[in-house]
Short mmCIF file of N, CA and C in Angstrom, two decimals:
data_model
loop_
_atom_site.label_atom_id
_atom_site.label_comp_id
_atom_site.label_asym_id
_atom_site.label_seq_id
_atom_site.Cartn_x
_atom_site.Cartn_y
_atom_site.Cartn_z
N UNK A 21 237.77 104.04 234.72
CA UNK A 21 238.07 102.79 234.06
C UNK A 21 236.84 102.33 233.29
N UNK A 22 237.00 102.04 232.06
CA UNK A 22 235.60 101.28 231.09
C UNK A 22 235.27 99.89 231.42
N UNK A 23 234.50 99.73 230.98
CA UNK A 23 234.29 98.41 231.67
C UNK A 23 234.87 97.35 230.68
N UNK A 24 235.26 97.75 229.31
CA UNK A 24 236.13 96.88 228.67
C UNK A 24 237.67 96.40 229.10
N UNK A 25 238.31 97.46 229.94
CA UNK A 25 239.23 97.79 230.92
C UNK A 25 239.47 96.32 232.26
N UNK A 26 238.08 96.80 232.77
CA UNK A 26 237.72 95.88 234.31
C UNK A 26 237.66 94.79 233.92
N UNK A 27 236.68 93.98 232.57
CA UNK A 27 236.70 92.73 232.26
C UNK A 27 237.89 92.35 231.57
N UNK A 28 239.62 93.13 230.98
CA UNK A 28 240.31 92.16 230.63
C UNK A 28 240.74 92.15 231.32
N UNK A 29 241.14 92.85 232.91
CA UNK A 29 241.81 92.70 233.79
C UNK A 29 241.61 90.88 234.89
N UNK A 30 240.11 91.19 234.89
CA UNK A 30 239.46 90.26 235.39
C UNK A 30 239.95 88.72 234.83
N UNK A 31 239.86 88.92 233.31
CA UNK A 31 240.23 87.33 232.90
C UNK A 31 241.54 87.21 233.09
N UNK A 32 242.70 88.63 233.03
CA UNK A 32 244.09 88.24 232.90
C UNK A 32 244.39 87.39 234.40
N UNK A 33 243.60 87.74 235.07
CA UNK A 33 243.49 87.16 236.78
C UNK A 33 243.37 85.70 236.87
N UNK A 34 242.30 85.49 236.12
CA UNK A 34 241.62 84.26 236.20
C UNK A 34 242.81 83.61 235.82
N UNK A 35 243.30 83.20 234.63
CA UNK A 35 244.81 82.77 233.68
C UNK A 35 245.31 82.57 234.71
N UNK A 36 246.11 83.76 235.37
CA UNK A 36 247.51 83.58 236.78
C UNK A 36 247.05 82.68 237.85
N UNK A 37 245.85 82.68 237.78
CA UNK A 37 245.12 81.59 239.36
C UNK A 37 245.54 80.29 238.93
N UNK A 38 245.15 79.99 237.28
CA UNK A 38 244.68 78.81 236.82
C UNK A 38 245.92 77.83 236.72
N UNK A 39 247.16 78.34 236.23
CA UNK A 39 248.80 78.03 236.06
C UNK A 39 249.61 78.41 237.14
N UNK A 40 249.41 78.38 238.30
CA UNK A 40 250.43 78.60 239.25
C UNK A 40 251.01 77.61 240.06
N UNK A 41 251.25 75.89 238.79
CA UNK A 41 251.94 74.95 239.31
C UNK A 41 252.82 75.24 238.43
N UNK A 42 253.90 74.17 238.39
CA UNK A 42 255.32 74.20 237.98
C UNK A 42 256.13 72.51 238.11
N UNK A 43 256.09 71.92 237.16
CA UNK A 43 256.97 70.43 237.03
C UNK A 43 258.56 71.26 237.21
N UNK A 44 259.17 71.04 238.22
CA UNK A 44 261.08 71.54 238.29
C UNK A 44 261.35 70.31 237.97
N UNK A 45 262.53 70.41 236.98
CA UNK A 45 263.27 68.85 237.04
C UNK A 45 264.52 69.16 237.47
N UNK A 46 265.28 68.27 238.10
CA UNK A 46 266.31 68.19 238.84
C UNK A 46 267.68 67.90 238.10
N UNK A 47 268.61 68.23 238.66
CA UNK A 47 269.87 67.54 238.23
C UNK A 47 270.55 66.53 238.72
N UNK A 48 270.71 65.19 238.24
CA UNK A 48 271.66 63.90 238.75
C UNK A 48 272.38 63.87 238.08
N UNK A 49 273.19 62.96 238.85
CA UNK A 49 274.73 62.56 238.00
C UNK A 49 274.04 60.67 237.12
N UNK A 50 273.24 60.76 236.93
CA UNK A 50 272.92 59.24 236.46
C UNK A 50 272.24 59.53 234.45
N UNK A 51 271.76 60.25 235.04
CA UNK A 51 271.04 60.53 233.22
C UNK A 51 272.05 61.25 232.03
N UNK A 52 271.57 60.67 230.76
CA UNK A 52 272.16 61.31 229.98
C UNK A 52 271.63 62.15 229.56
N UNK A 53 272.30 63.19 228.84
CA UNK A 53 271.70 64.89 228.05
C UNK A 53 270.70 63.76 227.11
N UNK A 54 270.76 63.06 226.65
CA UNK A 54 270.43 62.47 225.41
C UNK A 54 268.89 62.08 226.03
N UNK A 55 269.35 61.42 227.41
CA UNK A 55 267.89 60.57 227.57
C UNK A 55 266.90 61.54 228.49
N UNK A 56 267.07 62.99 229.26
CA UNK A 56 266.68 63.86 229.48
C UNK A 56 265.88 64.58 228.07
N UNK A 57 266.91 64.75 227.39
CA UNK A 57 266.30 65.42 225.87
C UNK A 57 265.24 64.63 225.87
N UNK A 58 264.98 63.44 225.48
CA UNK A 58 264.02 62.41 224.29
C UNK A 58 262.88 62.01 225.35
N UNK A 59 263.29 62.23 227.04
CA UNK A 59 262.07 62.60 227.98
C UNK A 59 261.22 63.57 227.89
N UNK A 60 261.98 64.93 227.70
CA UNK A 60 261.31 66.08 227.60
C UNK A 60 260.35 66.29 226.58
N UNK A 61 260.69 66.07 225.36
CA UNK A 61 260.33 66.16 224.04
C UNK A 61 258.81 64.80 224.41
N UNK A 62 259.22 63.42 224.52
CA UNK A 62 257.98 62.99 224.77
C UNK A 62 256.80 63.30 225.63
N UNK A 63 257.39 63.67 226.96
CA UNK A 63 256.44 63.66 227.72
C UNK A 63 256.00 64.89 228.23
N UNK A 64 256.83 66.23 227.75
CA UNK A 64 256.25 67.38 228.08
C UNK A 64 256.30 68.43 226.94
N UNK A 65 256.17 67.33 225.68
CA UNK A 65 256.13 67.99 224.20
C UNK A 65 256.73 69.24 223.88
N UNK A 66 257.86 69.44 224.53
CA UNK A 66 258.98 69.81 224.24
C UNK A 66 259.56 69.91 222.68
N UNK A 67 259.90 71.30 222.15
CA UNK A 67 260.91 70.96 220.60
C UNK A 67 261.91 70.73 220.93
N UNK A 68 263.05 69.79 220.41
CA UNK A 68 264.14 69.38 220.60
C UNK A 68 265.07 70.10 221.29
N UNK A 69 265.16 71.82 220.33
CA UNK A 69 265.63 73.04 221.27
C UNK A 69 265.12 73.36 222.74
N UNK A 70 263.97 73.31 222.91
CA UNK A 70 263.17 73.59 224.32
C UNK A 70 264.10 72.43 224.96
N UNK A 71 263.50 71.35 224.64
CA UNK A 71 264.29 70.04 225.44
C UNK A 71 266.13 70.54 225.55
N UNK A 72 266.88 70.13 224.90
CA UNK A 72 268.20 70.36 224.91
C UNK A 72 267.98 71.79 225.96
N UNK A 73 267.86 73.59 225.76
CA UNK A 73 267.97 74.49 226.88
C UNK A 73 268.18 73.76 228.03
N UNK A 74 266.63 73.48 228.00
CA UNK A 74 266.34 72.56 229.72
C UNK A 74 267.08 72.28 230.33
N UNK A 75 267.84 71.14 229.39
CA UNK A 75 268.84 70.15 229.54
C UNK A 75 270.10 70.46 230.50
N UNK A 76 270.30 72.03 229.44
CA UNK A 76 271.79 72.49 229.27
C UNK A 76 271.58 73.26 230.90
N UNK A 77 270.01 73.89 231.68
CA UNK A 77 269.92 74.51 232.65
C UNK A 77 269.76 73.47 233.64
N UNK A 78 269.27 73.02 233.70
CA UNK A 78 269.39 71.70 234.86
C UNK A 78 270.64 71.45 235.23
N UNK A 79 271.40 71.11 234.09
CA UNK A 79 272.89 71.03 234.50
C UNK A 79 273.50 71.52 234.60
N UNK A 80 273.87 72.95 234.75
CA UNK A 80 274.57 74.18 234.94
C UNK A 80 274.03 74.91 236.40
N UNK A 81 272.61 74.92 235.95
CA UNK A 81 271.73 75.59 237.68
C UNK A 81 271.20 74.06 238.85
N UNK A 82 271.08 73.28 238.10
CA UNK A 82 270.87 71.87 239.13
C UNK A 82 269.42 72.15 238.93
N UNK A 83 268.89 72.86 238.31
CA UNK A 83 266.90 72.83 238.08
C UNK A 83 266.68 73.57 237.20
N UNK A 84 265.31 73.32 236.92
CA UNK A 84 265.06 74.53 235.76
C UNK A 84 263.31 74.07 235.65
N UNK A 85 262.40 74.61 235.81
CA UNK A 85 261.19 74.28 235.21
C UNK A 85 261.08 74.30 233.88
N UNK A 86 260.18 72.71 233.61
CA UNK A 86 259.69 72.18 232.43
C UNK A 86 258.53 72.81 231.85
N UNK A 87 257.41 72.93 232.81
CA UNK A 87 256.34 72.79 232.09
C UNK A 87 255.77 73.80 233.18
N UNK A 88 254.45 74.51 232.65
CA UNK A 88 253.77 74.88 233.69
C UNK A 88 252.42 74.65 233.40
N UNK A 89 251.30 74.93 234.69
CA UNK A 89 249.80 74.46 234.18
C UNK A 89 249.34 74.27 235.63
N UNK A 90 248.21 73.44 235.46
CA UNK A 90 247.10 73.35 236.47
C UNK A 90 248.18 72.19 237.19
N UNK A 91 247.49 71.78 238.07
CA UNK A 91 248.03 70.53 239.19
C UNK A 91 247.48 69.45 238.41
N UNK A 92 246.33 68.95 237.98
CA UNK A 92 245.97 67.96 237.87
C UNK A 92 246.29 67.28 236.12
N UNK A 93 246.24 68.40 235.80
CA UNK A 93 247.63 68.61 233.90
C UNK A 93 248.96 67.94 233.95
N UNK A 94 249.61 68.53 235.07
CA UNK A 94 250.91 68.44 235.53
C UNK A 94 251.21 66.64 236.16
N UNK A 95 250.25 66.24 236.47
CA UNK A 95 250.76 65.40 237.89
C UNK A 95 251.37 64.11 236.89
N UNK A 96 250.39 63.63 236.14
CA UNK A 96 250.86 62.50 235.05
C UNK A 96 251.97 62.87 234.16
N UNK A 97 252.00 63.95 233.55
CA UNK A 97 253.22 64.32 233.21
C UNK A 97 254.87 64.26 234.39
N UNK A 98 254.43 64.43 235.06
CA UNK A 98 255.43 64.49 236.55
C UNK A 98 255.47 62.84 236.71
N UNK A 99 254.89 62.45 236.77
CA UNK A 99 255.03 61.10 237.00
C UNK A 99 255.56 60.43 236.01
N UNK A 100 255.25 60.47 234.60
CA UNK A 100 255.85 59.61 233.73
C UNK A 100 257.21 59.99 233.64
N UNK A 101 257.91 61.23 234.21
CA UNK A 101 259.12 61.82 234.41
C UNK A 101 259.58 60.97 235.20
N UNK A 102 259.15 60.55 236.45
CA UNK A 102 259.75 60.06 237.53
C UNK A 102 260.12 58.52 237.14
N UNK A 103 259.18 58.05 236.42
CA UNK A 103 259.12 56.67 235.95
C UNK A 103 260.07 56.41 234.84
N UNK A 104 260.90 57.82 234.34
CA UNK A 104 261.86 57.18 233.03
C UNK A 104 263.08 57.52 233.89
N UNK A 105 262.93 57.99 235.68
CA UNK A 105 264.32 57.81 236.07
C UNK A 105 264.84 59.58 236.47
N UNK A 106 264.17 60.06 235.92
CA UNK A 106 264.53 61.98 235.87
C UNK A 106 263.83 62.18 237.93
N UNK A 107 264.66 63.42 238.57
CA UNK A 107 264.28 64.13 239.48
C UNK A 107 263.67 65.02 239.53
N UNK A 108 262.02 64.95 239.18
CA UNK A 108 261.25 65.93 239.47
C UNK A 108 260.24 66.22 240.19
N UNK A 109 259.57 67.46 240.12
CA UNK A 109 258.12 67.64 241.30
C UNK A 109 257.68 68.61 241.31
N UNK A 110 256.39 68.83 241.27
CA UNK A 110 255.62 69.57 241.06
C UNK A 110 255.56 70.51 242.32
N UNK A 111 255.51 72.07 241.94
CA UNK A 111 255.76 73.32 243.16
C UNK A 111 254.15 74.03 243.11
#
């Protein structure tokens, strides 16, 4: 193995350590597709398409992860979720 080899292995490592949280949002019977969409898109900068999928998987599977990233990235984002009324939490 070269050592150009060992060091991209090394950083691809570092990356997988760094993102191994996860915002899941939930499915209720209280929200609309509409106000899920215009959550997503604000608060986890979401394109309209990204947002709407989501949307369409939450409500078909009852979850679907939003966003992924560090814990401390995630947590305010998770929260301003919780605060417009959406079921979510960080894994």
């Amino acid at each position: 193995m070269s050592i150009k080899e060992k060091v991209l292995e090394e950083v691809l490592t570092e990356e997988q350590v760094g993102n191994n949280n996860e915002i899941v949002l939930y499915n209720d019977d209280v929200n609309t597709f509409d106000h899920v969409i215009e959550t997503l898109i604000r608060v986890c900068k979401h394109t309209p398409e990204q947002a709407e999928q989501c949307s369409i998987l939450v409500h078909y599977k009852g979850k679907c992860t939003v966003k992924t990233g560090e814990y401390k990235e995630l947590r305010p984002q998770c929260s301003q979720l919780l605060e417009a009324g959406l079921s979510a939490e960080i894994i």
